[in-house]
């Protein structure tokens, strides 16, 4: 790898300037006024892939934002690797909390600051430059390679799933590589082997046709807020378990090996609570923090409101109250079945005199993969040779629906090789990306692609 150390060191400023150019494009997919910028970011990526030596570089228009595809298929008999990422970014609000403007990339303290620096332009940029380096140094790639990059990840767009379904043969691969996650901490790489699924619903409780005077009617008519609070309280038992019948169907029992893996990176829970300003953590009894957040399902209240909320007192009995609920799902839990079970539970427990309106929302399947898969093991080896520490296999509490979609549609292992850090302010002001991980990420990707190619030739 010494020749690649020299190669990347000699081009670091050049690469940083290119990355700054891409980061300066405000490709905010959620805001319609930035559609031209999203298109510009897609074109910039297509040009970068062409310069890197990729072939058949295509920008596919969709009903939403473009999908960029490229391929380099000149390694007969070798595995095929598909790299996924996204070039769209989150909105920048609140703008006044940024130290420097979000689309004027700034390097300071060993980091590059800009919206999209770590999520996901910076991490995706590593793959473009790693491929370019191999082709310039060796003239050929050790594997067959494809890129499939979207511009709707931050808005949970529908274009990519439809594109995958329609192009199964074109996108056929032996592994999908995604760099849109983080190390556990500096110097401690990780590979995520599980992501929780998601489902959501909004609940509205209504009572009388109008708010009522609490002196004239209090104690004699249903109160929408009382009814809602009582209803929500039925969703969990005293041990922190979800009390909805059938909710845990499809939840796998953790093996001793899985428990040991999760325990290997479980934080000091007392310290974590103190860092969060809490007296204690809380959750399903019998499970650690890491088990609760990575391997167990949840049902959370995300918002509850209703009645008078202004200054002072207003003695009314509110006619309606609302709640937003989301669930994180694991294993084989079915999002639609889960929503139906929650709705059935709520309708069964609503107070007499109160009416219930439920609107079901988003649905996403959980993702899980086998850490013993050779493609994941080679990734852990590649990390170890660059970082000096072998990657830990983790389960992430978040949800990235497209990961499960790739695994299902392409029937290939998904290798989540993240190079960000947990504290890099993704989605927040002063988002940044560590230049140390930029340097090491390039070497790790080069190392991994060679290992995959060499593994096939043994």
Coordinates of C-alpha atoms in Angstrom, one line a residue:
X1 CA 0.0 0.0 0.0
X2 CA 3.0 2.3 0.2
X3 CA 2.6 3.5 -3.4
X4 CA -1.0 4.5 -2.6
X5 CA 0.1 6.3 0.5
X6 CA 2.4 8.4 -1.7
X7 CA -0.2 8.8 -4.4
X8 CA -2.9 10.1 -2.1
X9 CA -0.5 12.3 -0.1
X10 CA 0.7 13.9 -3.3
X11 CA -2.8 14.7 -4.5
X12 CA -4.4 15.7 -1.1
X13 CA -4.8 19.4 -1.9
X14 CA -6.1 18.6 -5.4
X15 CA -8.7 16.2 -4.0
X16 CA -9.7 18.6 -1.2
X17 CA -10.3 21.3 -3.8
X18 CA -12.5 18.9 -5.9
X19 CA -14.5 18.0 -2.8
X20 CA -14.9 21.6 -1.9
X21 CA -16.3 22.3 -5.4
X22 CA -18.9 19.5 -5.0
X23 CA -19.8 20.6 -1.5
X24 CA -20.4 24.1 -2.7
X25 CA -23.4 23.0 -4.7
X26 CA -26.5 23.4 -2.5
X27 CA -28.2 20.1 -3.5
X28 CA -31.0 20.2 -1.0
X29 CA -33.5 17.7 -2.2
X30 CA -36.3 18.7 0.1
X31 CA -36.6 22.3 -1.2
X32 CA -38.1 22.7 -4.7
X33 CA -36.1 25.9 -5.4
X34 CA -32.9 23.8 -5.2
X35 CA -33.9 21.4 -7.9
X36 CA -31.4 23.0 -10.4
X37 CA -28.7 22.6 -7.7
X38 CA -29.6 18.9 -7.2
X39 CA -29.3 18.4 -11.0
X40 CA -26.0 20.3 -11.0
X41 CA -24.6 18.0 -8.2
X42 CA -25.7 14.9 -10.2
X43 CA -23.9 16.3 -13.3
X44 CA -20.8 17.1 -11.3
X45 CA -20.7 13.5 -10.0
X46 CA -21.1 12.1 -13.5
X47 CA -18.2 14.2 -14.8
X48 CA -16.1 13.1 -11.8
X49 CA -16.8 9.4 -12.5
X50 CA -15.9 10.0 -16.2
X51 CA -12.6 11.6 -15.2
X52 CA -11.9 8.8 -12.8
X53 CA -12.1 6.3 -15.7
X54 CA -15.6 4.8 -15.2
X55 CA -17.5 3.8 -18.3
X56 CA -21.1 4.0 -19.4
X57 CA -21.7 7.0 -17.1
X58 CA -25.4 7.8 -17.3
X59 CA -27.6 10.4 -15.6
X60 CA -31.1 8.8 -15.4
X61 CA -33.9 11.4 -15.1
X62 CA -36.8 10.3 -12.8
X63 CA -40.0 11.9 -11.5
X64 CA -37.9 13.2 -8.7
X65 CA -34.2 13.7 -8.8
X66 CA -31.7 12.0 -11.1
X67 CA -29.9 8.7 -10.5
X68 CA -26.3 8.5 -11.6
X69 CA -25.1 5.2 -12.9
X70 CA -21.6 4.1 -14.1
X71 CA -19.8 0.9 -14.7
X72 CA -16.4 -0.6 -15.3
X73 CA -16.7 -4.3 -16.2
X74 CA -13.3 -5.4 -17.5
X75 CA -12.4 -8.1 -14.9
X76 CA -13.8 -11.3 -16.3
X77 CA -14.2 -14.0 -13.7
X78 CA -13.8 -11.5 -10.8
X79 CA -16.6 -10.4 -8.5
X80 CA -18.8 -7.4 -9.2
X81 CA -19.1 -4.7 -6.6
X82 CA -21.8 -2.0 -6.6
X83 CA -21.2 1.3 -4.8
X84 CA -24.3 3.2 -3.5
X85 CA -24.4 6.7 -2.1
X86 CA -26.4 9.9 -2.3
X87 CA -25.5 13.4 -3.5
X88 CA -28.5 15.2 -2.0
X89 CA -28.2 17.0 1.4
X90 CA -30.3 18.2 4.2
X91 CA -31.6 21.8 4.6
X92 CA -29.2 24.0 6.6
X93 CA -31.5 25.7 9.1
X94 CA -30.8 27.2 11.6
X95 CA -28.3 29.2 9.5
X96 CA -27.1 31.4 12.3
X97 CA -25.6 28.5 14.1
X98 CA -23.1 27.8 11.4
X99 CA -19.6 29.1 12.1
X100 CA -18.9 29.4 8.3
X101 CA -21.6 29.3 5.5
X102 CA -22.8 25.8 4.9
X103 CA -22.0 25.9 1.1
X104 CA -18.6 27.6 1.5
X105 CA -16.5 24.6 2.5
X106 CA -13.9 25.5 5.1
X107 CA -10.9 23.4 6.4
X108 CA -10.0 23.9 10.0
X109 CA -8.9 21.8 13.0
X110 CA -8.2 18.8 10.7
X111 CA -11.8 18.7 9.4
X112 CA -13.7 20.0 6.4
X113 CA -16.9 21.9 7.3
X114 CA -19.9 22.0 4.9
X115 CA -23.4 20.6 4.5
X116 CA -22.9 17.2 3.0
X117 CA -19.3 16.8 4.2
X118 CA -20.0 13.5 6.0
X119 CA -23.6 12.8 4.8
X120 CA -22.9 11.7 2.1
X121 CA -20.8 13.6 -0.4
X122 CA -17.5 13.3 1.5
X123 CA -17.9 9.6 2.0
X124 CA -19.0 8.9 -1.5
X125 CA -16.1 11.0 -2.9
X126 CA -13.7 8.5 -1.3
X127 CA -15.0 5.8 -3.6
X128 CA -14.6 7.9 -6.7
X129 CA -11.0 8.9 -5.9
X130 CA -10.1 5.3 -4.8
X131 CA -11.3 3.9 -8.1
X132 CA -9.5 6.7 -10.0
X133 CA -6.3 6.0 -8.1
X134 CA -6.3 2.2 -8.9
X135 CA -6.9 2.9 -12.6
X136 CA -4.1 5.5 -12.7
X137 CA -1.7 3.3 -10.8
X138 CA -2.5 0.0 -12.3
X139 CA -4.5 0.6 -15.4
X140 CA -7.2 -1.9 -14.4
X141 CA -9.5 -2.6 -11.5
X142 CA -9.3 -5.8 -9.5
X143 CA -13.1 -6.2 -9.6
X144 CA -15.9 -5.3 -11.9
X145 CA -17.4 -2.1 -10.5
X146 CA -20.7 -0.3 -10.7
X147 CA -21.9 3.0 -9.1
X148 CA -25.6 3.7 -8.4
X149 CA -26.1 7.1 -6.7
X150 CA -29.4 8.8 -5.9
X151 CA -30.5 12.4 -5.1
X152 CA -33.5 11.6 -3.0
X153 CA -32.1 9.8 0.1
X154 CA -32.8 12.8 2.4
X155 CA -36.5 12.9 1.4
X156 CA -37.1 9.1 1.3
X157 CA -37.9 9.3 -2.4
X158 CA -39.4 6.6 -4.4
X159 CA -37.3 6.9 -7.6
X160 CA -34.4 4.6 -6.5
X161 CA -36.6 1.6 -5.4
X162 CA -38.4 1.8 -8.7
X163 CA -35.1 2.0 -10.6
X164 CA -33.7 -1.0 -8.7
X165 CA -36.8 -3.1 -9.5
X166 CA -36.7 -2.1 -13.2
X167 CA -32.9 -2.7 -13.6
X168 CA -32.2 -5.9 -11.7
X169 CA -30.0 -7.4 -14.4
X170 CA -28.1 -4.2 -15.1
X171 CA -27.4 -3.7 -11.4
X172 CA -26.6 -7.4 -10.6
X173 CA -23.7 -7.6 -8.2
X174 CA -21.9 -9.8 -5.7
X175 CA -21.9 -7.1 -3.0
X176 CA -23.3 -3.6 -2.4
X177 CA -20.9 -1.2 -0.7
X178 CA -22.4 1.8 1.2
X179 CA -20.4 4.4 3.0
X180 CA -23.1 6.5 4.8
X181 CA -22.4 5.6 8.4
X182 CA -19.7 6.1 11.0
X183 CA -16.9 4.6 13.0
X184 CA -17.7 3.8 16.7
X185 CA -15.2 6.5 17.6
X186 CA -11.9 7.8 16.2
X187 CA -9.7 4.8 15.3
X188 CA -12.4 2.2 16.0
X189 CA -14.1 1.2 12.7
X190 CA -17.4 -0.7 12.6
X191 CA -19.5 -2.5 10.0
X192 CA -23.2 -2.4 10.6
X193 CA -25.0 -5.7 10.1
X194 CA -28.5 -4.6 11.2
X195 CA -30.7 -1.6 10.8
X196 CA -34.1 -1.3 12.4
X197 CA -37.2 -0.9 10.2
X198 CA -39.8 1.8 10.7
X199 CA -43.5 2.5 10.8
X200 CA -45.5 5.6 11.9
X201 CA -49.0 6.7 12.5
X202 CA -50.8 9.8 13.7
X203 CA -53.7 9.6 16.2
X204 CA -56.5 12.1 16.8
X205 CA -59.0 11.8 19.6
X206 CA -62.2 13.9 19.4
X207 CA -65.0 14.3 21.8
X208 CA -67.7 17.1 21.7
X209 CA -68.3 19.3 18.7
X210 CA -66.6 22.2 20.4
X211 CA -64.4 23.0 23.4
X212 CA -66.5 23.2 26.5
X213 CA -66.5 25.3 29.7
X214 CA -64.8 23.3 32.4
X215 CA -67.1 24.8 35.1
X216 CA -70.3 24.0 33.3
X217 CA -69.3 20.5 32.0
X218 CA -66.2 19.4 33.9
X219 CA -66.4 15.9 35.3
X220 CA -69.5 15.1 33.3
X221 CA -68.2 14.8 29.7
X222 CA -65.2 13.2 28.1
X223 CA -62.1 15.2 27.8
X224 CA -60.1 14.6 24.6
X225 CA -56.7 15.1 26.4
X226 CA -57.6 12.8 29.2
X227 CA -58.8 10.2 26.8
X228 CA -55.7 10.5 24.7
X229 CA -53.3 10.3 27.7
X230 CA -55.1 7.3 29.1
X231 CA -55.1 5.6 25.7
X232 CA -51.4 6.2 25.2
X233 CA -50.6 4.8 28.6
X234 CA -52.0 1.4 27.6
X235 CA -49.3 1.0 24.9
X236 CA -46.6 0.0 27.4
X237 CA -46.5 -2.1 30.6
X238 CA -44.6 -1.4 33.8
X239 CA -41.5 -3.2 32.5
X240 CA -41.1 -1.0 29.5
X241 CA -42.5 -3.6 27.1
X242 CA -44.9 -2.7 24.3
X243 CA -48.3 -4.0 25.4
X244 CA -49.8 -4.3 21.9
X245 CA -50.9 -7.9 21.3
X246 CA -48.7 -9.6 18.7
X247 CA -46.2 -6.6 18.6
X248 CA -43.2 -8.9 19.1
X249 CA -44.0 -11.4 16.4
X250 CA -41.0 -11.8 14.2
X251 CA -38.5 -10.4 16.8
X252 CA -35.5 -12.7 16.9
X253 CA -34.1 -14.0 20.2
X254 CA -30.5 -12.8 20.6
X255 CA -28.0 -15.6 20.5
X256 CA -25.1 -15.7 23.0
X257 CA -22.7 -14.7 20.2
X258 CA -24.9 -11.7 19.3
X259 CA -25.1 -10.7 23.0
X260 CA -21.4 -10.8 23.3
X261 CA -20.9 -8.7 20.2
X262 CA -23.3 -6.1 21.4
X263 CA -21.7 -6.1 24.9
X264 CA -18.3 -5.4 23.3
X265 CA -19.3 -1.9 22.5
X266 CA -22.0 -1.2 25.1
X267 CA -21.2 2.2 26.8
X268 CA -20.8 2.9 30.5
X269 CA -24.5 3.4 31.1
X270 CA -24.1 5.6 34.2
X271 CA -21.7 7.9 32.3
X272 CA -24.0 8.0 29.2
X273 CA -26.9 9.0 31.4
X274 CA -24.9 11.7 33.0
X275 CA -23.6 13.0 29.6
X276 CA -27.3 13.2 28.5
X277 CA -28.3 15.1 31.6
X278 CA -30.3 12.2 32.9
X279 CA -30.5 10.6 36.4
X280 CA -30.9 7.2 34.8
X281 CA -31.6 5.5 31.5
X282 CA -35.0 3.8 30.9
X283 CA -36.2 1.1 28.6
X284 CA -37.3 -2.5 28.3
X285 CA -36.2 -4.4 31.3
X286 CA -33.6 -7.1 30.9
X287 CA -31.7 -5.5 28.1
X288 CA -28.6 -3.3 27.9
X289 CA -28.5 0.1 26.2
X290 CA -26.9 -1.3 23.0
X291 CA -29.4 -4.2 22.9
X292 CA -32.3 -1.8 23.3
X293 CA -31.1 0.6 20.7
X294 CA -29.9 -1.9 18.1
X295 CA -31.6 -5.3 18.5
X296 CA -35.0 -4.6 20.1
X297 CA -38.1 -2.9 18.7
X298 CA -39.6 0.2 20.1
X299 CA -42.8 2.2 20.2
X300 CA -42.2 5.9 20.8
X301 CA -44.4 9.0 21.2
X302 CA -42.8 11.7 19.1
X303 CA -45.4 14.4 19.7
X304 CA -48.5 14.9 21.9
X305 CA -50.6 18.1 21.8
X306 CA -54.1 19.5 22.2
X307 CA -56.1 22.1 24.2
X308 CA -55.1 25.5 25.3
X309 CA -51.3 26.2 25.2
X310 CA -51.1 29.9 25.4
X311 CA -50.0 32.1 28.3
X312 CA -52.1 32.0 31.5
X313 CA -55.1 29.8 32.1
X314 CA -58.1 29.0 30.0
X315 CA -60.6 26.7 31.7
X316 CA -61.8 24.6 28.8
X317 CA -62.3 21.0 28.1
X318 CA -60.6 20.4 24.7
X319 CA -62.6 18.8 22.0
X320 CA -59.6 17.1 20.3
X321 CA -56.0 15.9 21.0
X322 CA -53.3 14.5 18.9
X323 CA -50.3 12.2 19.0
X324 CA -47.5 11.1 16.6
X325 CA -46.1 7.6 17.1
X326 CA -43.2 5.8 15.4
X327 CA -41.9 2.3 15.9
X328 CA -38.5 0.9 15.2
X329 CA -38.7 -2.7 14.0
X330 CA -36.3 -5.6 14.0
X331 CA -35.9 -9.0 12.5
X332 CA -39.0 -10.2 10.6
X333 CA -41.5 -7.7 12.0
X334 CA -43.9 -6.6 9.3
X335 CA -44.5 -2.8 9.2
X336 CA -48.0 -3.0 7.9
X337 CA -49.0 -5.8 10.4
X338 CA -47.5 -3.7 13.2
X339 CA -49.5 -0.7 12.3
X340 CA -52.7 -2.7 12.0
X341 CA -52.0 -4.3 15.5
X342 CA -51.5 -0.8 17.0
X343 CA -54.6 0.5 15.4
X344 CA -56.6 -2.4 16.7
X345 CA -55.2 -1.9 20.2
X346 CA -56.0 1.8 20.2
X347 CA -59.6 1.2 19.0
X348 CA -60.1 -1.5 21.7
X349 CA -58.9 0.8 24.5
X350 CA -60.5 4.2 23.6
X351 CA -62.7 5.7 26.3
X352 CA -66.5 5.7 25.9
X353 CA -67.7 9.0 24.4
X354 CA -64.4 9.6 22.6
X355 CA -63.8 9.0 18.9
X356 CA -60.6 8.0 17.2
X357 CA -59.1 8.9 13.9
X358 CA -55.9 7.1 12.8
X359 CA -53.7 7.9 9.8
X360 CA -51.0 5.3 9.0
X361 CA -47.8 6.7 7.7
X362 CA -44.4 5.4 6.4
X363 CA -43.3 1.8 6.4
X364 CA -39.8 0.3 6.1
X365 CA -38.5 -3.2 6.6
X366 CA -35.6 -4.0 9.0
X367 CA -32.3 -5.0 7.5
X368 CA -30.0 -7.7 8.8
X369 CA -27.1 -9.6 7.3
X370 CA -24.7 -12.3 8.3
X371 CA -21.4 -11.0 9.6
X372 CA -19.6 -14.2 8.6
X373 CA -20.2 -13.4 4.9
X374 CA -16.8 -13.3 3.1
X375 CA -17.6 -9.8 1.7
X376 CA -18.0 -8.4 5.2
X377 CA -15.0 -10.3 6.6
X378 CA -12.8 -8.9 3.9
X379 CA -14.0 -5.4 4.8
X380 CA -13.1 -6.0 8.4
X381 CA -9.6 -7.1 7.3
X382 CA -9.2 -4.0 5.1
X383 CA -10.1 -1.7 8.0
X384 CA -7.6 -3.5 10.3
X385 CA -4.7 -3.1 7.9
X386 CA -5.3 0.7 7.6
X387 CA -6.7 1.6 11.0
X388 CA -4.7 -0.9 13.1
X389 CA -8.0 -2.1 14.6
X390 CA -10.4 -4.7 13.1
X391 CA -13.9 -3.5 12.5
X392 CA -16.5 -4.4 15.0
X393 CA -19.8 -5.8 13.7
X394 CA -22.6 -3.6 15.1
X395 CA -26.4 -3.2 14.9
X396 CA -27.6 0.3 14.3
X397 CA -30.8 1.6 15.9
X398 CA -31.6 3.9 12.9
X399 CA -33.4 3.1 9.7
X400 CA -32.1 3.4 6.1
X401 CA -34.9 1.8 4.1
X402 CA -32.9 1.6 0.9
X403 CA -30.4 -0.8 2.5
X404 CA -33.1 -3.5 2.9
X405 CA -34.3 -2.7 -0.6
X406 CA -30.8 -3.3 -2.1
X407 CA -30.5 -6.6 -0.2
X408 CA -33.9 -7.8 -1.3
X409 CA -33.9 -6.7 -4.9
X410 CA -30.3 -7.5 -5.8
X411 CA -30.1 -10.5 -3.5
X412 CA -26.5 -9.5 -2.5
X413 CA -24.8 -8.8 0.8
X414 CA -24.7 -5.1 1.8
X415 CA -21.4 -4.0 3.3
X416 CA -21.8 -0.8 5.3
X417 CA -18.3 0.7 5.3
X418 CA -18.7 4.0 7.1
X419 CA -15.9 6.6 7.5
X420 CA -17.8 9.3 9.4
X421 CA -17.8 9.9 13.1
X422 CA -20.9 10.0 15.4
X423 CA -20.2 13.7 16.4
X424 CA -19.8 15.1 12.9
X425 CA -23.1 17.0 13.1
X426 CA -24.8 15.3 10.1
X427 CA -28.2 17.1 9.6
X428 CA -27.1 19.9 12.0
X429 CA -25.1 23.1 11.8
X430 CA -21.3 22.8 11.3
X431 CA -21.5 19.4 9.7
X432 CA -17.9 18.2 9.0
X433 CA -15.8 15.3 8.0
X434 CA -12.5 14.3 9.5
X435 CA -9.5 14.6 7.1
X436 CA -7.8 11.7 8.9
X437 CA -10.7 9.5 8.0
X438 CA -10.6 10.9 4.5
X439 CA -7.0 9.8 4.2
X440 CA -7.6 6.4 5.8
X441 CA -10.9 5.9 4.0
X442 CA -9.2 6.1 0.6
X443 CA -6.6 3.5 1.6
X444 CA -9.2 1.2 3.1
X445 CA -11.4 1.2 0.0
X446 CA -8.4 0.6 -2.3
X447 CA -7.3 -2.3 0.1
X448 CA -10.8 -3.7 0.2
X449 CA -11.3 -3.8 -3.6
X450 CA -8.0 -5.6 -4.0
X451 CA -8.9 -8.1 -1.3
X452 CA -12.2 -8.9 -3.0
X453 CA -10.5 -9.4 -6.3
X454 CA -7.7 -11.5 -4.8
X455 CA -10.2 -13.6 -2.9
X456 CA -11.9 -14.6 -6.2
X457 CA -8.6 -15.6 -7.8
X458 CA -7.4 -18.0 -5.0

